Coordinates of C-alpha atoms in Angstrom, one line a residue:
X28 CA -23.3 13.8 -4.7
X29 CA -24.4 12.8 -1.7
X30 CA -21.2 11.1 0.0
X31 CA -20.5 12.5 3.6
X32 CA -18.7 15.8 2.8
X33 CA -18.0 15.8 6.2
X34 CA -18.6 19.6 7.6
X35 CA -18.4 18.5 11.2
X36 CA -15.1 19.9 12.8
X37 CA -14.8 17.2 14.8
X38 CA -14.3 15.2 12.0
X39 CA -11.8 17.6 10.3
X40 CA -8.8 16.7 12.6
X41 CA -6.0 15.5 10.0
X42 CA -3.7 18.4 9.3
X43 CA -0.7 18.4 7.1
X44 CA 1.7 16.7 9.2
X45 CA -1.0 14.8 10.0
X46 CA -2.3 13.5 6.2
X47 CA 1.1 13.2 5.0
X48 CA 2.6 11.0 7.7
X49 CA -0.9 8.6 7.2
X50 CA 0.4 8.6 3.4
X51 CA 4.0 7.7 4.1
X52 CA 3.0 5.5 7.3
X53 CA 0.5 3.6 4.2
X54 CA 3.4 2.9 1.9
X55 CA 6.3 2.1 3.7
X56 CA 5.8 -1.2 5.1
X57 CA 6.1 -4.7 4.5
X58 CA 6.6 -3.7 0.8
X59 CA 9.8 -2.3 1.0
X60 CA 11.5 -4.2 3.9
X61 CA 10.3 -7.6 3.5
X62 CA 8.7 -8.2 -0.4
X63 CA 11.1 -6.0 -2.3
X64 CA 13.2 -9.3 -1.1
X65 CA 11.5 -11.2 -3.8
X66 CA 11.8 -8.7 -6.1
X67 CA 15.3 -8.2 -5.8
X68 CA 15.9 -12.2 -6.4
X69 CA 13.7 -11.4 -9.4
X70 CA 15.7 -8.9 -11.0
X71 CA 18.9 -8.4 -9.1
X72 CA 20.3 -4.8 -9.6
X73 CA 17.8 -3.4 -12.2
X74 CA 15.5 -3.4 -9.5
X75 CA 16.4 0.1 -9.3
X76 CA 14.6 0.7 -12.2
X77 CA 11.9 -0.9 -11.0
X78 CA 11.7 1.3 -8.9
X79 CA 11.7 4.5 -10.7
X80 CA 8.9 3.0 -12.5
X81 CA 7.0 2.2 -9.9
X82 CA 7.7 5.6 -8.8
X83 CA 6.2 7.5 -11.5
X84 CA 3.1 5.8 -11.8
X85 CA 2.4 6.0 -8.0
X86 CA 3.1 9.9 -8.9
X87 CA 1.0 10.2 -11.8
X88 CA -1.7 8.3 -10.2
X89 CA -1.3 10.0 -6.7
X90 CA -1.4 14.0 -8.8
X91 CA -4.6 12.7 -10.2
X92 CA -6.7 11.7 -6.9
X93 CA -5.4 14.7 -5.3
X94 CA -6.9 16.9 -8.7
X95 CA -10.1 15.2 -8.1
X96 CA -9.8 15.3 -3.8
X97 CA -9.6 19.2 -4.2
X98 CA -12.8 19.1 -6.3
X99 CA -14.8 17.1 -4.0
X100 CA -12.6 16.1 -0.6
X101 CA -14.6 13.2 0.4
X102 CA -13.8 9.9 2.5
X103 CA -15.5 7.7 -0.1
X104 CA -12.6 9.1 -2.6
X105 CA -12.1 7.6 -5.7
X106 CA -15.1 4.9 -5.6
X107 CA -17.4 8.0 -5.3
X108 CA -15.3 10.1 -8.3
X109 CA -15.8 6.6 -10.3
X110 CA -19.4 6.4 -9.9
X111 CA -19.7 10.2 -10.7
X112 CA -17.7 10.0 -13.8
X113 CA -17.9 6.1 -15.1
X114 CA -21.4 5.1 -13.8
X115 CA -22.6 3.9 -10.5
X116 CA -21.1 0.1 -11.3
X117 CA -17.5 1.5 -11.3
X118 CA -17.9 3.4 -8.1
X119 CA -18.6 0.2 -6.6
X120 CA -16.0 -2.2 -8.5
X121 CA -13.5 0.6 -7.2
X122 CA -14.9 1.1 -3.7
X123 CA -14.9 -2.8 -3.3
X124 CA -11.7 -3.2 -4.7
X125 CA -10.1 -1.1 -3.0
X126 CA -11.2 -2.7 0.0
X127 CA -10.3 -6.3 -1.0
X128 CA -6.7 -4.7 -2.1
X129 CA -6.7 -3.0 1.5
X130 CA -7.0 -6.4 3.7
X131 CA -5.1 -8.3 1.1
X132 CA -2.3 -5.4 1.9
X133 CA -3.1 -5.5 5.8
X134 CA -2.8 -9.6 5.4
X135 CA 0.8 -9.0 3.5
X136 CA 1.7 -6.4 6.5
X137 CA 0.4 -8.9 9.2
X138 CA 2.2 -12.2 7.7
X139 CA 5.5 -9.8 7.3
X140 CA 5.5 -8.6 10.7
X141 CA 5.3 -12.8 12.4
X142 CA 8.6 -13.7 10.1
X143 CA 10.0 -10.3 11.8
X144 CA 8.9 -11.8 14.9
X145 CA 10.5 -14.8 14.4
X146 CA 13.7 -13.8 15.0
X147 CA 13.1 -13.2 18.6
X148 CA 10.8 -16.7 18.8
X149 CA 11.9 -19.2 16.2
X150 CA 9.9 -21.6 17.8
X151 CA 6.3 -19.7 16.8
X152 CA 4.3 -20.1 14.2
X153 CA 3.2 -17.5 12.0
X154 CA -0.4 -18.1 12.4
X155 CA -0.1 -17.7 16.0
X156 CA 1.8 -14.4 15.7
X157 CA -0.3 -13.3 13.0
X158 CA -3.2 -13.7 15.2
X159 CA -1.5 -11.8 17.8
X160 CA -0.5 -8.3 15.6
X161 CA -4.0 -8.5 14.3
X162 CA -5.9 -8.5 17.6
X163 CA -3.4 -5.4 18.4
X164 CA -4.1 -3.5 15.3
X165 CA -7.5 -4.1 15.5
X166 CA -7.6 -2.2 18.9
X167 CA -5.5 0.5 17.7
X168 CA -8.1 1.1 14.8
X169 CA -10.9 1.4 17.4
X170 CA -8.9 4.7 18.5
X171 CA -10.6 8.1 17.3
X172 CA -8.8 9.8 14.2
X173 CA -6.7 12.0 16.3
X174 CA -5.3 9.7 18.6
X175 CA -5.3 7.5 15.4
X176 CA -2.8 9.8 14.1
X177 CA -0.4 10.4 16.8
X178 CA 0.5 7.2 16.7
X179 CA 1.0 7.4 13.2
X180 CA 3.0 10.0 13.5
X181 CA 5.4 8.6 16.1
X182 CA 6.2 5.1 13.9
X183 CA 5.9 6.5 10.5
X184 CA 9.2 8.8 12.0
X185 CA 10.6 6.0 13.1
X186 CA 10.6 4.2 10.1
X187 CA 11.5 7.0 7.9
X188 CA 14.2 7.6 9.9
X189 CA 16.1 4.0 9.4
X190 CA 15.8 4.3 5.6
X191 CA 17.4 8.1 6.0
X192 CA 19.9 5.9 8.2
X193 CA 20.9 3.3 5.5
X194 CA 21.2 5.9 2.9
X195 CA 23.3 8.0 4.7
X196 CA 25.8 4.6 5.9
X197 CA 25.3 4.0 2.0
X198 CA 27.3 7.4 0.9
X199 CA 29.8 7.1 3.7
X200 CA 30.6 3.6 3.0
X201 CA 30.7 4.6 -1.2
X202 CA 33.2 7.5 -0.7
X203 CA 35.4 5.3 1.2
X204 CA 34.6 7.0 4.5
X205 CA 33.2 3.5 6.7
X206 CA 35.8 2.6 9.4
X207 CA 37.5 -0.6 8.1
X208 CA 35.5 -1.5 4.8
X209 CA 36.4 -0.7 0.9
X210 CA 34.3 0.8 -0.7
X211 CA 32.2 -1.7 -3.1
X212 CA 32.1 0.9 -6.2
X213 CA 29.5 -0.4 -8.8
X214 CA 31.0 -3.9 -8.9
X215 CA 27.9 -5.6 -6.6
X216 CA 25.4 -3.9 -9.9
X217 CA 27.2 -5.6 -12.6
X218 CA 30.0 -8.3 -10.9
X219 CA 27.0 -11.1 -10.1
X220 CA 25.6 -12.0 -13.8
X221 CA 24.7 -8.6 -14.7
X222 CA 22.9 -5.5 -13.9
X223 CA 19.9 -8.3 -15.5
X224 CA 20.7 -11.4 -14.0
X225 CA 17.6 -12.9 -15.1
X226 CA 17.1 -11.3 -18.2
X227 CA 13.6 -8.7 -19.0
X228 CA 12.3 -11.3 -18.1
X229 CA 12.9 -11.4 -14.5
X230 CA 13.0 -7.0 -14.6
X231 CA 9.5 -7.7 -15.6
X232 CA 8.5 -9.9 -13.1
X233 CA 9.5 -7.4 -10.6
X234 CA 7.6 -4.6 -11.3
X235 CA 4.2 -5.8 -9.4
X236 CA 6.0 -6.2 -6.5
X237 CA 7.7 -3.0 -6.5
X238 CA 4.3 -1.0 -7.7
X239 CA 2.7 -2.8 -4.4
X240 CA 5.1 -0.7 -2.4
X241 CA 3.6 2.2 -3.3
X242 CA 0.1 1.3 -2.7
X243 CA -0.4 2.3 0.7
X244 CA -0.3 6.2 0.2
X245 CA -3.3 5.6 -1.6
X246 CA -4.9 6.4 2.1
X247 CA -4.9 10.2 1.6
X248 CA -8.1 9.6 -0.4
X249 CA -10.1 8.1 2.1
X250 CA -9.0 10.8 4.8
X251 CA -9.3 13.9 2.7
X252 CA -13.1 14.4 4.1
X253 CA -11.4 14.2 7.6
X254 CA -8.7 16.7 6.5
X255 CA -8.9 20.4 7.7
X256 CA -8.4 22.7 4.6
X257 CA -8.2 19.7 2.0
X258 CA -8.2 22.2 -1.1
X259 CA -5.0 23.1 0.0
X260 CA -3.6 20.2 2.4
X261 CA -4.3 17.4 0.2
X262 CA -2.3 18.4 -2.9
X263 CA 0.5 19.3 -0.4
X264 CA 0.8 16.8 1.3
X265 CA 0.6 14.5 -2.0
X266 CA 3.8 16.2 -3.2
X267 CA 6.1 16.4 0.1
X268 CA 4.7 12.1 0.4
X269 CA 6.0 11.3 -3.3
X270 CA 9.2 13.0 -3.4
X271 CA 10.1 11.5 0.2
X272 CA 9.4 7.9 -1.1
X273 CA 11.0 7.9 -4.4
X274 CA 13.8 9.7 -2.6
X275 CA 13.8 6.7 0.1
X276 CA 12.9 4.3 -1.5
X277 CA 15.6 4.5 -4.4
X278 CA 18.3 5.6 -2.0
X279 CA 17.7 2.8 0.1
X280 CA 17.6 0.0 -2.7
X281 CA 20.5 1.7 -4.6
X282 CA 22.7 1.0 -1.4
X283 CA 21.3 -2.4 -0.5
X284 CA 22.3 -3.3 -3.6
X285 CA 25.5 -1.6 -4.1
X286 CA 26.3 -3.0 -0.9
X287 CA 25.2 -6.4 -0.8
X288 CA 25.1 -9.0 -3.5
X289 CA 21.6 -8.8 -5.0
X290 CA 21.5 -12.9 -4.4
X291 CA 22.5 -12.6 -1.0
X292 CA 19.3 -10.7 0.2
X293 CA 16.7 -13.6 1.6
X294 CA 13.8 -14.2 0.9
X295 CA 11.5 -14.8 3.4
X296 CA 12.9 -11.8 5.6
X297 CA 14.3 -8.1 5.4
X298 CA 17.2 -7.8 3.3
X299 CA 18.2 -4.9 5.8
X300 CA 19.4 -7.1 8.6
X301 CA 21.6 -8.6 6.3
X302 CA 23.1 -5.3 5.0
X303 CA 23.6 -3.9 8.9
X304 CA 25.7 -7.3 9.2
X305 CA 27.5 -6.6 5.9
X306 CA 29.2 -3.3 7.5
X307 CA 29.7 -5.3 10.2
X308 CA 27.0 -3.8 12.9
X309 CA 25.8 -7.4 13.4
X310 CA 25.1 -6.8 17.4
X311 CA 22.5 -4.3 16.3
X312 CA 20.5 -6.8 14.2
X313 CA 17.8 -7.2 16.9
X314 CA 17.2 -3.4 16.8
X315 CA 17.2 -3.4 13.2
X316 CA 14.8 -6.1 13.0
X317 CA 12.7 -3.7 15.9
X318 CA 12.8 -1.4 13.6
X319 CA 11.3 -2.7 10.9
X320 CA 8.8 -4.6 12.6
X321 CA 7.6 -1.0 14.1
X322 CA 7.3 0.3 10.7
X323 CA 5.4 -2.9 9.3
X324 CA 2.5 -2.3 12.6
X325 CA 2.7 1.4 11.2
X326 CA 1.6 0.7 7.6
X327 CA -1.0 -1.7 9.1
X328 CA -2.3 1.1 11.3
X329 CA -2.5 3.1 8.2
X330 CA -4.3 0.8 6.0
X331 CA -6.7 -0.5 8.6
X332 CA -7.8 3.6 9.1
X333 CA -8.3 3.8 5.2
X334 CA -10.2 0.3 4.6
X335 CA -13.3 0.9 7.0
X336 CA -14.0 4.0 5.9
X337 CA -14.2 3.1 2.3
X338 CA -16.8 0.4 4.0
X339 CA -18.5 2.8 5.4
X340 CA -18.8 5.0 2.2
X341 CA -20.5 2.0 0.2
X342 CA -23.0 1.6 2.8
X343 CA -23.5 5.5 2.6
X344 CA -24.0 5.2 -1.5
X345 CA -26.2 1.9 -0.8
X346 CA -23.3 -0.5 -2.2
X347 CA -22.8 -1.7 1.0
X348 CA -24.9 -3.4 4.0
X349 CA -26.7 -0.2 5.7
X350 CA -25.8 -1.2 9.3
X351 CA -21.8 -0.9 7.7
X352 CA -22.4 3.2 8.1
X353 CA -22.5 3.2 11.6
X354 CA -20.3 5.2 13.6
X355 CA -19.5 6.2 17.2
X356 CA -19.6 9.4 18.6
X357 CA -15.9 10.0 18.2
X358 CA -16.6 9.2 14.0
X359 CA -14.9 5.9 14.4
X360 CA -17.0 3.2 12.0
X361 CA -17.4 0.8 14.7
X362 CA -19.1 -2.1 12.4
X363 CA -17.2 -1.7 9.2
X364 CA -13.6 -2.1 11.2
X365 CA -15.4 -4.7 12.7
X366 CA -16.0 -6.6 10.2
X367 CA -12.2 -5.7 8.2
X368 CA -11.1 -7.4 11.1
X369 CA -13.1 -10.3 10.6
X370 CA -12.0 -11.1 7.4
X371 CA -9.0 -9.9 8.3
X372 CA -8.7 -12.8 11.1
X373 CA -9.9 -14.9 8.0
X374 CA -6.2 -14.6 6.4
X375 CA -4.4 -16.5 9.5
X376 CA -6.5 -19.5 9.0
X377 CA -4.6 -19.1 4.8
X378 CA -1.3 -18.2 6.9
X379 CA -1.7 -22.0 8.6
X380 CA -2.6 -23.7 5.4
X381 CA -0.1 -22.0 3.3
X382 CA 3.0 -20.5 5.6
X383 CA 5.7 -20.4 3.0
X384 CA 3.9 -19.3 0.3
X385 CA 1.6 -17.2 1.5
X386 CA 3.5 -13.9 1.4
X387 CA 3.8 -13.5 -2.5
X388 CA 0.5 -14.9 -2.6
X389 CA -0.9 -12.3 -0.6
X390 CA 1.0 -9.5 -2.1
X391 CA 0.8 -10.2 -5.7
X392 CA -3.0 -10.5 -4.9
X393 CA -3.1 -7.4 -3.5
X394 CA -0.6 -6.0 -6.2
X395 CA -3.4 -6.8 -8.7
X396 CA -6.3 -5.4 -7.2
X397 CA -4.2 -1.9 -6.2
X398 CA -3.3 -2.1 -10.5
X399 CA -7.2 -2.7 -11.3
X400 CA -8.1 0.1 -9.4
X401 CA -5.6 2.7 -10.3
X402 CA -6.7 2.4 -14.0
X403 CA -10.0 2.9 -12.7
X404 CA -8.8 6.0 -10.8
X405 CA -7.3 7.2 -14.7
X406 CA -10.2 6.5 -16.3
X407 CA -12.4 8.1 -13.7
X408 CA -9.4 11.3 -14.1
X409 CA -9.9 11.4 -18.3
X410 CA -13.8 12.0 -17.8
X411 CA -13.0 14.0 -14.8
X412 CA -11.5 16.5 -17.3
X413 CA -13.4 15.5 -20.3
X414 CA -9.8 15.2 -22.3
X415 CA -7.6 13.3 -23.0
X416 CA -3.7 14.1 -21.2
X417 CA -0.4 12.6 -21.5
X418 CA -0.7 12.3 -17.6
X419 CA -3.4 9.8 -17.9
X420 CA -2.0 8.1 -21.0
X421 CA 1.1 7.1 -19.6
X422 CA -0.2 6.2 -16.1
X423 CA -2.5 3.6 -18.0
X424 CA -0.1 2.2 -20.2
X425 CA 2.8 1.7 -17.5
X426 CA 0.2 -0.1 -15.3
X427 CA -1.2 -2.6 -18.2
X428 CA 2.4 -2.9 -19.0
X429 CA 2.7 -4.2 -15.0
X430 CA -0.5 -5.6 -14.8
X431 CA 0.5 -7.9 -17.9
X432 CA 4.2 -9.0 -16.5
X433 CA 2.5 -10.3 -13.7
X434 CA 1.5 -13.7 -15.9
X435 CA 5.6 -14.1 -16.1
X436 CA 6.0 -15.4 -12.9
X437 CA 4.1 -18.3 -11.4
X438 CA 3.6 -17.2 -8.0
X439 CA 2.3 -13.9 -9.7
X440 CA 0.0 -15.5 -11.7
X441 CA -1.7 -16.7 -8.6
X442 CA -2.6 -13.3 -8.1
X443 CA -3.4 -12.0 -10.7
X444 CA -5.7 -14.9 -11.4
X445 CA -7.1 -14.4 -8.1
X446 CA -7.9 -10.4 -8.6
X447 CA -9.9 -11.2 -12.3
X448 CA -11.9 -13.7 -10.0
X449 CA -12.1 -10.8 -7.6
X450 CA -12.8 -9.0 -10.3
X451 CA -15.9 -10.4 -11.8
X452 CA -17.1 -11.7 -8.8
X453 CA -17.9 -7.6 -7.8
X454 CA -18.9 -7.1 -11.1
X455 CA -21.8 -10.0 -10.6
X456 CA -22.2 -8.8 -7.3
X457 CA -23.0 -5.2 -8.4
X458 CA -25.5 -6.6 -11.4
X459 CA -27.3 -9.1 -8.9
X460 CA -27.7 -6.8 -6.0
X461 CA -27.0 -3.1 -5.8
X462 CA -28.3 -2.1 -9.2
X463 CA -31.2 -3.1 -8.8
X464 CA -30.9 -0.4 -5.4
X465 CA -29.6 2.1 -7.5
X466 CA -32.6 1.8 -9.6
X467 CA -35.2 2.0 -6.5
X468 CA -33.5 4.9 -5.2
X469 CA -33.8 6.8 -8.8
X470 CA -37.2 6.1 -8.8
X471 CA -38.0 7.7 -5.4

């Protein structure tokens, strides 16, 4: 295998701190502060076990790469375990996917942040503001992987701290401890039409929305060949990164919840804002909203670190334009964030054609393409140890079972049409083009 195993110790810089707050910084974004909105309108209270689905599979899926990473730590990651294991035309459907689900995910993270922003200029449009964070992130990405990660670091604290926050108001205020308030009990999970208020049906419909907010810790696979130690960092740092979101992430929705009518958290915003309100902090709704706009640029900052160097990867295994393997002498990939950004900038053009919709759009898209590419990534983990286990079995049925729901709801089935288009489009690409520079290359 000839992907960069990178030896260079410049290149080695991410430690554990480092790795796992990239992982965390990846997942917890726009997902779970602004789209898990939808999905809670979508299910009302069993959103919770949305989430511990969603949790599992993010688990199983996460145990897996990290198996494989320890084998062969490598920035190309899963793409390069697929073409080992699956044949060179899944290496580069799961490279490529992976890096259509990444700027679909960085679109989602960008168009969240501008209805943040809104709050503070109502008057904007998102387009405009979307143009704005992007040109920002875009410079941060430029930064070499250290400095990369300091920032990191800094936001992904932040925003871990304000879920710890709402879970921790959550038990005071359920003990009857908050200053002036009742505590709610369990009546706001079954007082509203029902733990299901919209039946399996809407549960169902849920699910790809809440998988998506788990997708960004998919980042550790990319930066495990920029990892020092990764034999030992990268399982590490895969366990401390799944406990601490299913931890947050359940805690968090269990009390916004339990503490706010499911039907009273928007839409097209943060469903946190509300909840500060509900205890009656409504003068801190601009920090709130600070907050969470913070840890939207952070999961951006993650994905657009992970998304280049999968670019650059291809272009290493010839599935990409050469001139995409370019780097600086710091081991930034110049031309491959370059041209993420472009099509990056694409998405505000969408943004002004589309501003109400184009959220779900973007994140069930994006939900779809992350589901195609974890089955991959089991697939690619059965041949990786030639037998079959009940960790891979039940990762892929739980994700066709997600994949499938997605059909149930009509915004939904925008995306998942748009990922089989996505879909077969790399597959022709791969057939029309790149095979036939696998085959030249063998024959050298």
């Amino acid at each position: 295998m000839k992907d960069s195993k990178e030896t260079n110790s410049k290149k080695n810089t991410l430690n554990l701190p480092g790795l796992t707050m990239l992982g965390l910084g990846g997942a917890i974004g726009s997902g779970i502060f602004v789209a898990s909105g939808i999905a809670i309108n979508q299910a009302g209270p069993s959103i919770i076990l949305s989430f511990v689905i969603g949790g599992i599979i993010s688990t199983l899926i996460m145990f897996m790469l990290a198996e494989m990473s320890v084998v062969e730590p490598t920035t190309g990651s899963f793409s390069v375990y697929a073409g080992e294991y699956l044949g060179p035309a899944m290496g580069f459907i799961s490279g490529w996917m992976y890096w259509v689900a990444g700027i679909l995910t960085l679109a989602t993270e960008m168009v969240a942040a501008a209805l943040i922003v809104r709050f503070w200029l109502p008057s904007w449009s998102i387009w405009m503001i979307s143009l704005i964070i992007a040109v920002l992130i875009i410079c941060i990405s430029l930064l070499d992987v250290r400095s990369l990660a300091r920032v990191e670091e800094i936001l992904s604290l932040i925003k871990v701290g304000i879920l710890v926050v709402v879970i921790i108001m959550g038990v005071v205020l359920f003990i009857g401890l908050w200053p002036g308030l009742k505590s709610p009990g369990i009546s706001n999970y079954f007082n509203h039409e029902g733990f299901f208020p919209h039946g399996l049906s809407g549960f169902f419909s849920s699910l790809l929305l809440v998988v998506y907010t788990y997708a960004g810790e998919q980042v550790i696979g990319p930066a495990a060949g920029e990892t020092q130690d990764p034999v030992k960092t990268v399982p590490e740092a895969v366990k401390i990164i799944n406990v601490a979101l299913i931890v947050l992430y359940l805690g968090s929705i269990t009390t916004l919840v339990g503490i706010l009518p499911w039907n009273r958290v928007p839409l097209n915003g943060s469903g946190f804002v509300p909840l500060f309100g509900q205890l009656g902090l409504i003068s801190i709704s601009s920090i709130m909203n600070a907050v969470i706009l913070s840890a939207i640029l952070s999961a951006m900052n993650s994905n657009m670190y992970g998304v280049p160097r999968m670019l650059k990867s291809l272009a290493e295994r010839h599935d990409a334009p050469a001139f995409l393997n370019k780097e600086d002498k710091r081991g930034v990939p110049v031309s491959a964030v370059m041209l993420s950004s472009a099509f990056l900038l694409c998405v505000v053009g969408i943004s002004y054609l589309l501003p109400q919709q184009i959220l779900v759009y973007i994140a069930s898209s994006a939900g779809v393409a992350l589901i195609t590419n974890w089955l991959i990534i089991a697939a690619t983990h059965y041949r990786f140890r030639r037998r079959m286990n009940g960790k891979t079995i039940i990762a892929a049925v739980l994700l066709l079972v997600v994949l499938s729901t997605s059909a149930m709801n009509g915004n939904q089935l925008v995306g998942l049409m748009v990922g089989i288009i996505i879909l077969m489009l790399l597959a022709c690409l791969y057939f029309l083009s790149a095979r036939q520079q696998h085959f030249a290359l063998r024959k050298k």
